Tab-separated table of C-alpha atoms in Angstrom:
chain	number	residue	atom	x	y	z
A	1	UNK	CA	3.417	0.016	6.766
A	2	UNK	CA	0.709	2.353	8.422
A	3	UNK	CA	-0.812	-0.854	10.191
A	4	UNK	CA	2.964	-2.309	11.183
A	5	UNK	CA	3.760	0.865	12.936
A	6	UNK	CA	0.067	0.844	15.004
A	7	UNK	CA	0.974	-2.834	15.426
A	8	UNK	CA	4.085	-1.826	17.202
A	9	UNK	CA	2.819	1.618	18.973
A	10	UNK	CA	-0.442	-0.951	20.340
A	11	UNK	CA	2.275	-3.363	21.492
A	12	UNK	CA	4.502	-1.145	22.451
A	13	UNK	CA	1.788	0.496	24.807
A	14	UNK	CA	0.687	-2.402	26.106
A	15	UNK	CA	4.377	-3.087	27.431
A	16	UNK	CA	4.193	0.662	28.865
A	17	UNK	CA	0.871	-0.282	30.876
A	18	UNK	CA	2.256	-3.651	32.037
A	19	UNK	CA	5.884	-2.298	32.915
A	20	UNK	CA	3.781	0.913	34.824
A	21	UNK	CA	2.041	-1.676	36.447
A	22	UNK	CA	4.521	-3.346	37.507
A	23	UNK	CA	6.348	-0.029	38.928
A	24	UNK	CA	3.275	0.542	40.471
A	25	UNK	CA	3.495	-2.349	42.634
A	26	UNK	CA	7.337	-2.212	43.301
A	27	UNK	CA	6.507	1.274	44.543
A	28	UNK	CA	3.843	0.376	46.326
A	29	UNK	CA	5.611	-2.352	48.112
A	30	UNK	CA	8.946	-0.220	48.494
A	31	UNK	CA	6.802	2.180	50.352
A	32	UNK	CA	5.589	0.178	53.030
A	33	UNK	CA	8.906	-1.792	53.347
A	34	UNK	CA	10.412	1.988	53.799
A	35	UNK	CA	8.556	1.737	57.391
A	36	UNK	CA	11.034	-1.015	58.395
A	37	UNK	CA	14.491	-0.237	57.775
A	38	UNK	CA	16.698	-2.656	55.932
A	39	UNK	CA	19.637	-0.646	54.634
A	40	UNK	CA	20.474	-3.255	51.877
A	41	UNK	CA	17.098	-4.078	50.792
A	42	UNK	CA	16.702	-0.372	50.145
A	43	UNK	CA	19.847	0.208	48.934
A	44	UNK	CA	19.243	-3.006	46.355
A	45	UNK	CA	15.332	-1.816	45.654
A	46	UNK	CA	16.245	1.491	45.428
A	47	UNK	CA	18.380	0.465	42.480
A	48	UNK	CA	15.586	-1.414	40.705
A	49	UNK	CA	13.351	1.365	40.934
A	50	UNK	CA	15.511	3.529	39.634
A	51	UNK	CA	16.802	1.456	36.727
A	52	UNK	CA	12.782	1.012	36.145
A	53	UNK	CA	11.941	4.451	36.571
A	54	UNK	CA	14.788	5.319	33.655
A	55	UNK	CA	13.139	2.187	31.181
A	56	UNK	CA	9.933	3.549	31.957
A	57	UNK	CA	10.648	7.330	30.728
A	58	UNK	CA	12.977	5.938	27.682
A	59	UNK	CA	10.236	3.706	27.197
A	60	UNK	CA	7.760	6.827	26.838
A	61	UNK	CA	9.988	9.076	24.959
A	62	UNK	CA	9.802	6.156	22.327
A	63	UNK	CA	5.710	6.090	22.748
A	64	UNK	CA	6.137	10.177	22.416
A	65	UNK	CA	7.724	9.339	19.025
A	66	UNK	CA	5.226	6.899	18.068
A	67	UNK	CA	2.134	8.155	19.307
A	68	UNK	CA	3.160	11.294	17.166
A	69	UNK	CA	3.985	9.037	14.038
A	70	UNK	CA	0.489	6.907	14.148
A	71	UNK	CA	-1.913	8.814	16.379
A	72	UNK	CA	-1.051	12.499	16.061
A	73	UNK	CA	-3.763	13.428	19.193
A	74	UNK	CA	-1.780	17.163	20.796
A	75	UNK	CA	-3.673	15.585	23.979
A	76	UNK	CA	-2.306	12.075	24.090
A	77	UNK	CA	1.122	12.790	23.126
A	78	UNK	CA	1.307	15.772	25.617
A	79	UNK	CA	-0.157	13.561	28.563
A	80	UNK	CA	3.249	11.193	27.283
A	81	UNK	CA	5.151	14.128	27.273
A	82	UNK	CA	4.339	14.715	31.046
A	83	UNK	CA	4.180	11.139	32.169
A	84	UNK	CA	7.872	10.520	30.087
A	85	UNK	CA	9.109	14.146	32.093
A	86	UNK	CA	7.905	12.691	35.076
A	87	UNK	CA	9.506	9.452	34.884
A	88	UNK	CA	12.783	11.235	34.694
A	89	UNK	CA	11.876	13.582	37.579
A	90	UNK	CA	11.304	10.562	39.376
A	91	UNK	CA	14.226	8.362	38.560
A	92	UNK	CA	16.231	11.112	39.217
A	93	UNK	CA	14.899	11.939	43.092
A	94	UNK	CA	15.304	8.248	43.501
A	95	UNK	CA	19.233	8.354	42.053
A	96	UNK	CA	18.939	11.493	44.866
A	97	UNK	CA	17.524	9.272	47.679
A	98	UNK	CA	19.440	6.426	47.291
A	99	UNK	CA	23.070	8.705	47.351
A	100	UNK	CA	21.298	10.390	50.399
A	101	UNK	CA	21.142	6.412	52.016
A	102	UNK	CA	24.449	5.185	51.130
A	103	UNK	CA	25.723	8.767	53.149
A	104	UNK	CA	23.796	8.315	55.760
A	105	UNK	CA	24.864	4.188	56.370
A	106	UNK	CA	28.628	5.449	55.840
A	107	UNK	CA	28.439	7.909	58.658
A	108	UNK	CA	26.693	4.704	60.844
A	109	UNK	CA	29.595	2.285	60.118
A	110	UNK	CA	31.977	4.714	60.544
A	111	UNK	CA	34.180	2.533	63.273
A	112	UNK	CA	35.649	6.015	65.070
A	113	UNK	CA	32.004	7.163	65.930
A	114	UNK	CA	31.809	9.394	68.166
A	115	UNK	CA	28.112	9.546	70.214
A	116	UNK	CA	27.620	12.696	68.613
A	117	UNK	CA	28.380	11.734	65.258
A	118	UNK	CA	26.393	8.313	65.634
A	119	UNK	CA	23.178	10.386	66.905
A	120	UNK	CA	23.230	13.252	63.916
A	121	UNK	CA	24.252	9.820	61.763
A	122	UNK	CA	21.344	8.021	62.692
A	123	UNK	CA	19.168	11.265	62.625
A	124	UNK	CA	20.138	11.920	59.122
A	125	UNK	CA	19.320	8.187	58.049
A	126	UNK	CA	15.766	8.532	59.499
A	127	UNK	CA	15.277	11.347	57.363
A	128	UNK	CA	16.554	9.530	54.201
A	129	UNK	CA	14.201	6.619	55.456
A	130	UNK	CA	11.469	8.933	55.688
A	131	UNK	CA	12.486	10.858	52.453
A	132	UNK	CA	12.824	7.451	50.660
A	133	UNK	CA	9.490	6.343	51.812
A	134	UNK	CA	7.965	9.444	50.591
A	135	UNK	CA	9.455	9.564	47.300
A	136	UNK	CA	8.274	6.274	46.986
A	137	UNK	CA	4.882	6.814	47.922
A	138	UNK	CA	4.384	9.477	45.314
A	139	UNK	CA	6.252	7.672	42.989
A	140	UNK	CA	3.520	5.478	43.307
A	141	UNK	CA	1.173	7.705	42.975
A	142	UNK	CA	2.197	9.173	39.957
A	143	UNK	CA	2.811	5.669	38.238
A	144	UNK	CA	-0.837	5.143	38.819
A	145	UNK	CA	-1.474	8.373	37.082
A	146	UNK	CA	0.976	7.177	34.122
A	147	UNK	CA	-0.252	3.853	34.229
A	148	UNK	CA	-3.644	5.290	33.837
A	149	UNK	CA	-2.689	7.677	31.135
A	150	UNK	CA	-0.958	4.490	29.376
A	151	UNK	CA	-3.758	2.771	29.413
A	152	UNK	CA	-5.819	5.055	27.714
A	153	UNK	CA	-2.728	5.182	25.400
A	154	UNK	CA	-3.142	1.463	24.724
A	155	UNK	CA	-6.891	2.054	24.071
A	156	UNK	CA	-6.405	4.830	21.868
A	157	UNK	CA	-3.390	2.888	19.625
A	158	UNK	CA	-5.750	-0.171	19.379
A	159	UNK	CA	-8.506	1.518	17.985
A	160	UNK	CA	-5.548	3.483	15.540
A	161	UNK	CA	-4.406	-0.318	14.713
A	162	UNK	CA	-7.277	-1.625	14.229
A	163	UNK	CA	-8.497	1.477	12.398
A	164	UNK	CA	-4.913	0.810	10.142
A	165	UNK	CA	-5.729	-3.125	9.547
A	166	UNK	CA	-9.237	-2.136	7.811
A	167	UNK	CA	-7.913	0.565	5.656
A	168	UNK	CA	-5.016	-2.132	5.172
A	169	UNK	CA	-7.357	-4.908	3.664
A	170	UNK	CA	-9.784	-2.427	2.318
A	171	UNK	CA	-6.464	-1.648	0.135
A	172	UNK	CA	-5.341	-4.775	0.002
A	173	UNK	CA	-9.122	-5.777	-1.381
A	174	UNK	CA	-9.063	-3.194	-4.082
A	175	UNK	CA	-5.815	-3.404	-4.767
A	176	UNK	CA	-6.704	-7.388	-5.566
A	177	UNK	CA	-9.431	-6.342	-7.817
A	178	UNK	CA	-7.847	-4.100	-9.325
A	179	UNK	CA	-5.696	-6.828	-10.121
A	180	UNK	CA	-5.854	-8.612	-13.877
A	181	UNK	CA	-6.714	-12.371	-12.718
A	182	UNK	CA	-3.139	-14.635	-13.482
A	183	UNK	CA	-4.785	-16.974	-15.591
A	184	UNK	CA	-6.120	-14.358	-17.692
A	185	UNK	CA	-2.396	-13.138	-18.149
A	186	UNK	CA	-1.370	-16.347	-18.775
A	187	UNK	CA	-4.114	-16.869	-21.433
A	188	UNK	CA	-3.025	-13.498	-22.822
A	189	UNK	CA	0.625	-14.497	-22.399
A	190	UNK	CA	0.222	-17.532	-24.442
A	191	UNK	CA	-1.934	-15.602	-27.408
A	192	UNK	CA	0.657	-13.594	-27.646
A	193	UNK	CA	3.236	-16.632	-27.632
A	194	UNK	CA	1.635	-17.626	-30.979
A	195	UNK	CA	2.166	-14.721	-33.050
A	196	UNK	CA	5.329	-13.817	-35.171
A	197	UNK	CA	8.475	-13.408	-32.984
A	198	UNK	CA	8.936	-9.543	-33.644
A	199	UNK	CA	5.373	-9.076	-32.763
A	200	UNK	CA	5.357	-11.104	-29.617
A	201	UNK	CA	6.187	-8.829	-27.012
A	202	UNK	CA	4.015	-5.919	-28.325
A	203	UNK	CA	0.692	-7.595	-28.279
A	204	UNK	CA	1.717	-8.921	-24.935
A	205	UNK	CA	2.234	-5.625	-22.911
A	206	UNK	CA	-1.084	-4.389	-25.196
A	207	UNK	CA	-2.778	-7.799	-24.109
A	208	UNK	CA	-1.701	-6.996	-20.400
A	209	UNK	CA	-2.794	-2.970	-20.763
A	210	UNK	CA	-6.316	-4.361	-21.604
A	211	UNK	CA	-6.537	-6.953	-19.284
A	212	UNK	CA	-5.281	-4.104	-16.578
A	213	UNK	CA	-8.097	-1.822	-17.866
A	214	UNK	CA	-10.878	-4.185	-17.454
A	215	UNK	CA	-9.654	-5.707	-13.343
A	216	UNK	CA	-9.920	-1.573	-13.169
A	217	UNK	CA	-13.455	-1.228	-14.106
A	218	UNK	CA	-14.415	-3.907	-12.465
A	219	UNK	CA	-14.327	-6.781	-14.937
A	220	UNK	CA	-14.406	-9.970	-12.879
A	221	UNK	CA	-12.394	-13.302	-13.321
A	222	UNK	CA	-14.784	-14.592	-15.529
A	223	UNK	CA	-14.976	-11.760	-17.989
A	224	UNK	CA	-10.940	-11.302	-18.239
A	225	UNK	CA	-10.457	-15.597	-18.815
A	226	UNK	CA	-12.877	-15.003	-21.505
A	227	UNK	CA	-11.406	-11.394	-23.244
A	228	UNK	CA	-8.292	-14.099	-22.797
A	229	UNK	CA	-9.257	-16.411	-24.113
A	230	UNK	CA	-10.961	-14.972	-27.290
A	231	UNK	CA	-7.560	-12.992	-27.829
A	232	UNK	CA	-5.764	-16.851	-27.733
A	233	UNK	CA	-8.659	-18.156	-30.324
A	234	UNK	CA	-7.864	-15.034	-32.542
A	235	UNK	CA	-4.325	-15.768	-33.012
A	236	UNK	CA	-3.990	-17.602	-35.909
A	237	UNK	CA	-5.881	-15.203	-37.679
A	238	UNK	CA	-3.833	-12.357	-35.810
A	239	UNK	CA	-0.672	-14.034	-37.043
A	240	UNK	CA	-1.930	-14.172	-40.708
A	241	UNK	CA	-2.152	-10.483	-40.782
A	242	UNK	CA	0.625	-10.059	-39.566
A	243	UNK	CA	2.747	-12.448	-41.863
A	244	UNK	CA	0.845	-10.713	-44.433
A	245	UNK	CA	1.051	-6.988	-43.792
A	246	UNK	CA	4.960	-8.229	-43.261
A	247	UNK	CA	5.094	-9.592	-46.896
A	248	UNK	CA	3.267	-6.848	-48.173
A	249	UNK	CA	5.616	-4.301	-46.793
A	250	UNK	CA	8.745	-6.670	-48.312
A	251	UNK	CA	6.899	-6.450	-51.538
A	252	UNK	CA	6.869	-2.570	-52.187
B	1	UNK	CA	-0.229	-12.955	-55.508
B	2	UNK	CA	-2.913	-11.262	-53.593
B	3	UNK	CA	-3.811	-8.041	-55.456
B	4	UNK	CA	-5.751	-6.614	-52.611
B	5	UNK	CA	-5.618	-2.421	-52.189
B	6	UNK	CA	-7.012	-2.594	-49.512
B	7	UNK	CA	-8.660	-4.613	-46.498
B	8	UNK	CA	-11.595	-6.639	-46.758
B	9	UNK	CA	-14.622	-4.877	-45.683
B	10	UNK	CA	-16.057	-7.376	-43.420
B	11	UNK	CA	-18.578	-6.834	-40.624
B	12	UNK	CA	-16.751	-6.330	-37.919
B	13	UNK	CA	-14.137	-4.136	-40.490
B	14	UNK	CA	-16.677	-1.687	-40.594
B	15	UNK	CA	-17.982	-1.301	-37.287
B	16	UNK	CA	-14.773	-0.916	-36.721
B	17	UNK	CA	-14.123	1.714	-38.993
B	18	UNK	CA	-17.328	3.745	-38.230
B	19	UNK	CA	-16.133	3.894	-34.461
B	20	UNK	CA	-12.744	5.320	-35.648
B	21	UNK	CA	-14.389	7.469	-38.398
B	22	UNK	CA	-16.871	8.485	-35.574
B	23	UNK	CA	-14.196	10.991	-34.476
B	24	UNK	CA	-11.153	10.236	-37.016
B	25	UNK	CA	-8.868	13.031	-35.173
B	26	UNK	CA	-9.098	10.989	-31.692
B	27	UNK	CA	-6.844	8.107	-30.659
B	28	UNK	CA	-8.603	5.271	-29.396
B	29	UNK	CA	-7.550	1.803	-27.483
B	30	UNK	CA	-8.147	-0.904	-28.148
B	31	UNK	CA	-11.105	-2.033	-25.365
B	32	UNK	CA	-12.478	1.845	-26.350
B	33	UNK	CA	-12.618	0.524	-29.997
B	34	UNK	CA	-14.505	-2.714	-28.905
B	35	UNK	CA	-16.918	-0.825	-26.800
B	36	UNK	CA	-17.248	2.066	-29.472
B	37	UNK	CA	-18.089	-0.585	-32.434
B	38	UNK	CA	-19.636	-3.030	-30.173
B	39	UNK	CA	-18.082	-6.290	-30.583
B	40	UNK	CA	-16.538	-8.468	-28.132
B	41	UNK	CA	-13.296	-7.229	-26.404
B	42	UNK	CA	-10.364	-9.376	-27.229
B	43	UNK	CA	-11.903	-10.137	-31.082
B	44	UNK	CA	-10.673	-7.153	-33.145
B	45	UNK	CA	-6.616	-7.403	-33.284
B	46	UNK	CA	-6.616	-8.845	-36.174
B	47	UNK	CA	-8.609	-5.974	-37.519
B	48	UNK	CA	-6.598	-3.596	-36.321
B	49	UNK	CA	-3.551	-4.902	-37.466
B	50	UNK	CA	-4.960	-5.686	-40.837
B	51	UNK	CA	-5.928	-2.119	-41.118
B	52	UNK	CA	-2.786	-1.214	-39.981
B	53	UNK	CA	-1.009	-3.500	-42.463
B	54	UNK	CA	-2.808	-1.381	-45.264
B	55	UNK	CA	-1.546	1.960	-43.890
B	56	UNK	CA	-5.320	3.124	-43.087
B	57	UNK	CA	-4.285	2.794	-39.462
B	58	UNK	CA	-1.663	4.274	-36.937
B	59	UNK	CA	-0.863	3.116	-33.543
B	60	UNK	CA	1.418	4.378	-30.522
B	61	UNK	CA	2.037	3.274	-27.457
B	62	UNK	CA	0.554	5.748	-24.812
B	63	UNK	CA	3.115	8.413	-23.789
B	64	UNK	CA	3.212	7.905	-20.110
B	65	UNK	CA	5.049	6.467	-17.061
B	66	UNK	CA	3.325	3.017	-15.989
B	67	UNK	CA	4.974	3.414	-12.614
B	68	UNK	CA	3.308	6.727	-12.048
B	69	UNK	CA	-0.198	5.670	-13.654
B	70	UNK	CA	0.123	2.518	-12.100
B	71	UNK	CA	-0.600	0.690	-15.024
B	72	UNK	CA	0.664	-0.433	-18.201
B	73	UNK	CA	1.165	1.836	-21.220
B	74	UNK	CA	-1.950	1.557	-23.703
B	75	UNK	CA	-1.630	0.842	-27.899
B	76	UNK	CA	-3.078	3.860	-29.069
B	77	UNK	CA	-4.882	3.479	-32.412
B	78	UNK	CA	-5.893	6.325	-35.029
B	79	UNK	CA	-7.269	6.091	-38.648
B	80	UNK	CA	-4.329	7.921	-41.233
B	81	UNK	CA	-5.253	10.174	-43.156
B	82	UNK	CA	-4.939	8.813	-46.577
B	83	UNK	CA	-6.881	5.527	-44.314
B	84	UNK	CA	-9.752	7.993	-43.119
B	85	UNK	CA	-10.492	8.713	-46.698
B	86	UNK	CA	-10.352	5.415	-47.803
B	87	UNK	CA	-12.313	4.113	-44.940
B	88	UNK	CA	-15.104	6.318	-45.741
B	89	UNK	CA	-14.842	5.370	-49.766
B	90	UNK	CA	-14.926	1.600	-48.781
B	91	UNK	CA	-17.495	1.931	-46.418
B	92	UNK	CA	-19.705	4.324	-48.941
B	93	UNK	CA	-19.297	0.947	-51.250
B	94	UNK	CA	-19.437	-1.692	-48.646
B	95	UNK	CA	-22.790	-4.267	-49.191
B	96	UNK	CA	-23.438	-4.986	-46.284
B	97	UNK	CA	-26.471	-2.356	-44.598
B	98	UNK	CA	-24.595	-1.688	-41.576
B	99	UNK	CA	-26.688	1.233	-40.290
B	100	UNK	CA	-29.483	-0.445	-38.219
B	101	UNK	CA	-27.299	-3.022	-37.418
B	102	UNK	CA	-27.675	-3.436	-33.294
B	103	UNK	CA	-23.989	-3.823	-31.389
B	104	UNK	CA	-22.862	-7.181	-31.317
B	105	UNK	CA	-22.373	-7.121	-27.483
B	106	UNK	CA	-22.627	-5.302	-24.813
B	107	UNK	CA	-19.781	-2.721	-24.256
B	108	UNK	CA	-17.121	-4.601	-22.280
B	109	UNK	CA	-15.605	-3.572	-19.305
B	110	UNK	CA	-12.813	-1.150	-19.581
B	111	UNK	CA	-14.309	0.244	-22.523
B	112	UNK	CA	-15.899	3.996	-22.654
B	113	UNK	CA	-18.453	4.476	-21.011
């Protein structure tokens, strides 16, 4: 379970680096297309930003709740904390910019503009330009900061997975040693098979108990065929007890 | 027909019964009882249930939860009273010199220490 949920939180920040990445550049490339204006490009990358900057911070409030569940660092699941808070913060200033734009291009297209109007029109959408541009640019910035902090996320939940998947086999190892060997059982099994119906299912769970006791302390394959199989060649002579002590007690 | 009072005191009968007389008040399982009177493990059911069969024995099954142990429940074994006594008469007349004789095996695994 331990090493399924590292598996996930390792995957899951890998996603987180790649998708930061990947913001990174859209950022980046927003940025300097900011310096050229092209209402509907920004208007249309505007939108993809933000939809990426909201994925990105649900995608860290989920890494929050994981990194918590498998890691439990205070550091690392503060720096998500931040990085998740400042994903929203960002999103949100985008949403901001991006209103800010569509104002701005209304009051240009407006078709009773007066040259007044146009001016403070086209005034206001160089300062959303120049706003956009700079929220970009430090959105940018602080996606390389997340995307840095991610990756030392990722680092930190593969050495927690990989830390999981050896206490997972070292588990799984004992656990298989532990184990009574299933043709030992099934020896067992059959001795018991041979003995008097009532007494069948007695000597079976005791056959199992020992054969349990001796995987425990360490008894190999080997040594539990052959407790087995010396319980299997003692059952006729088991069974004649039995019949016995059973006549005996019909006797009295 | 048979007119047997009690078990016959073979070898491994009374190893077996000096490693339950050893401490007559303590309930032992079977692998303990194999290590304790040094045969092979998986050879002395029919012992036990012969010894059983004659009254000089009582067994249980262990009074636990297997899912909490996280193991089966053991068969408990412990000589009877009336058996202790008895086993200590029929070993006091038993032939064969038992004292001096080495284990038959090695303690197996599972067994006490």
């Amino acid at each position: 379970m331990t090493e399924l949920v590292a598996e996930s939180a390792c995957e899951l920040a890998g996603n987180l680096v790649r998708g930061l990445d990947g913001g990174r550049l859209l950022a980046l490339g927003l940025a300097a297309d900011l310096h050229n204006v092209h209402g509907l490009a920004l208007e249309r990358d505007l939108g993809l930003v933000i939809n990426n900057g909201r994925a990105l911070a649900n995608d860290l409030a989920d890494a929050q709740d994981l990194a918590r569940i498998v890691h439990g660092d205070r550091d690392l699941i503060h720096a998500i904390r931040d990085a998740c808070a400042r994903a929203y913060v960002l999103a949100t200033g985008l949403a901001d910019a991006r209103d800010r734009d569509r104002a701005t291009r209304a009051v240009v297209v407006d078709p009773g503009l007066t040259a007044d109007r146009a001016l403070a029109g086209a005034r206001a959408y160089a300062d959303a330009r120049d706003l956009a541009r700079r929220t970009a640019s430090y959105l940018a910035r602080d996606l390389t900061a997340a995307r840095d902090r991610a990756n030392g996320l990722a680092g930190d939940l593969t050495v927690a997975r990989d830390r999981a998947n050896a206490v997972s086999t070292e588990i799984k190892e004992r656990d298989d040693q532990a184990r009574p060997a299933r043709p030992a059982v099934r020896v067992a099994w059959t001795a018991a098979g041979l003995l008097p119906r009532p007494d069948r299912i007695r000597y079976d769970l005791e056959y199992r108990s020992e054969l349990e006791d001796m995987a425990a302390a360490g008894a190999g394959r080997r040594q539990q065929l052959w407790h087995a199989a010396r319980l299997l060649s003692r059952s006729p002579l088991l069974r004649v007890e039995l019949t016995g002590a059973r006549r005996r007690q019909a006797a009295q | 027909m048979s007119k047997q009072s009690g078990p016959r005191m073979t070898l491994p009968t009374q190893l077996v019964l000096r490693a339950l007389l050893a401490e007559p008040a303590q309930e032992m399982y079977g692998l303990q009882i194999c290590g304790e009177a040094g045969l092979p493990s998986g050879t002395i059911h029919p012992i036990l249930a012969r010894l059983e069969g004659f009254g000089w024995l009582e067994s249980r099954w262990e009074d636990t939860d297997p899912s909490q142990q996280g193991r089966p429940r053991r068969r408990y074994y412990k000589l009877s009273q009336a058996g202790a006594l008895r086993a200590r008469h029929a070993l006091d007349h038993a032939n064969a010199p038992i004292s001096g004789i080495p284990a038959l095996r090695s303690r197996p695994a599972g067994g006490p220490a």
